[in-house]
């Protein structure tokens, strides 16, 4: 059980990092087109 929890707690930060890098790439890919800007975060 401890091994499973260890794997889980190692995987969570890696998944969060992948999400952050992916979201950052998505935002950078949008460019500087002002027509794409919105008042708040839209998912």
PDB file of C-alpha atoms in Angstrom:
ATOM      1  CA  UNK A   1       0.000   0.000   0.000  1.00  0.00           C
ATOM      2  CA  UNK A   2       2.814   2.412   0.830  1.00  0.00           C
ATOM      3  CA  UNK A   3       4.352   1.730  -2.582  1.00  0.00           C
ATOM      4  CA  UNK A   4       1.082   2.607  -4.323  1.00  0.00           C
ATOM      5  CA  UNK A   5       0.730   5.833  -2.365  1.00  0.00           C
ATOM      6  CA  UNK A   6       4.367   6.661  -3.138  1.00  0.00           C
ATOM      7  CA  UNK A   7       3.722   6.236  -6.862  1.00  0.00           C
ATOM      8  CA  UNK A   8       0.555   8.328  -6.585  1.00  0.00           C
ATOM      9  CA  UNK A   9       2.307  11.202  -4.829  1.00  0.00           C
ATOM     10  CA  UNK A  10       5.098  11.117  -7.412  1.00  0.00           C
ATOM     11  CA  UNK A  11       2.660  11.101 -10.314  1.00  0.00           C
ATOM     12  CA  UNK A  12       0.474  14.002  -9.145  1.00  0.00           C
ATOM     13  CA  UNK A  13       3.164  16.731  -9.478  1.00  0.00           C
ATOM     14  CA  UNK A  14       4.252  15.304 -12.835  1.00  0.00           C
ATOM     15  CA  UNK A  15       0.689  15.445 -14.140  1.00  0.00           C
ATOM     16  CA  UNK A  16       0.289  18.987 -12.820  1.00  0.00           C
ATOM     17  CA  UNK A  17       3.539  20.001 -14.545  1.00  0.00           C
ATOM     18  CA  UNK A  18       2.384  18.474 -17.833  1.00  0.00           C
ATOM     19  CA  UNK A  19      -0.897  20.361 -17.556  1.00  0.00           C
ATOM     20  CA  UNK A  20       0.892  23.640 -16.793  1.00  0.00           C
ATOM     21  CA  UNK A  21       3.315  23.255 -19.704  1.00  0.00           C
ATOM     22  CA  UNK A  22       0.474  22.289 -22.017  1.00  0.00           C
ATOM     23  CA  UNK A  23      -1.656  25.234 -20.941  1.00  0.00           C
ATOM     24  CA  UNK A  24       1.316  27.573 -21.269  1.00  0.00           C
ATOM     25  CA  UNK A  25       1.971  26.319 -24.798  1.00  0.00           C
ATOM     26  CA  UNK A  26      -1.712  26.826 -25.600  1.00  0.00           C
ATOM     27  CA  UNK A  27      -1.620  30.415 -24.330  1.00  0.00           C
ATOM     28  CA  UNK A  28       1.621  31.201 -26.172  1.00  0.00           C
ATOM     29  CA  UNK A  29       0.213  29.644 -29.336  1.00  0.00           C
ATOM     30  CA  UNK A  30      -2.731  32.070 -29.252  1.00  0.00           C
ATOM     31  CA  UNK A  31      -0.356  34.906 -30.100  1.00  0.00           C
ATOM     32  CA  UNK A  32      -1.017  38.608 -29.644  1.00  0.00           C
ATOM     33  CA  UNK A  33      -4.251  38.846 -31.621  1.00  0.00           C
ATOM     34  CA  UNK A  34      -6.426  41.240 -29.591  1.00  0.00           C
ATOM     35  CA  UNK A  35      -9.610  39.682 -30.984  1.00  0.00           C
ATOM     36  CA  UNK A  36      -8.900  36.573 -28.920  1.00  0.00           C
ATOM     37  CA  UNK A  37      -8.639  38.403 -25.594  1.00  0.00           C
ATOM     38  CA  UNK A  38     -11.559  38.010 -23.183  1.00  0.00           C
ATOM     39  CA  UNK A  39     -12.467  39.601 -19.868  1.00  0.00           C
ATOM     40  CA  UNK A  40     -11.747  36.432 -17.888  1.00  0.00           C
ATOM     41  CA  UNK A  41     -10.583  32.857 -18.170  1.00  0.00           C
ATOM     42  CA  UNK A  42     -12.663  30.871 -20.627  1.00  0.00           C
ATOM     43  CA  UNK A  43     -12.239  27.124 -20.820  1.00  0.00           C
TER      44      UNK A  43
END
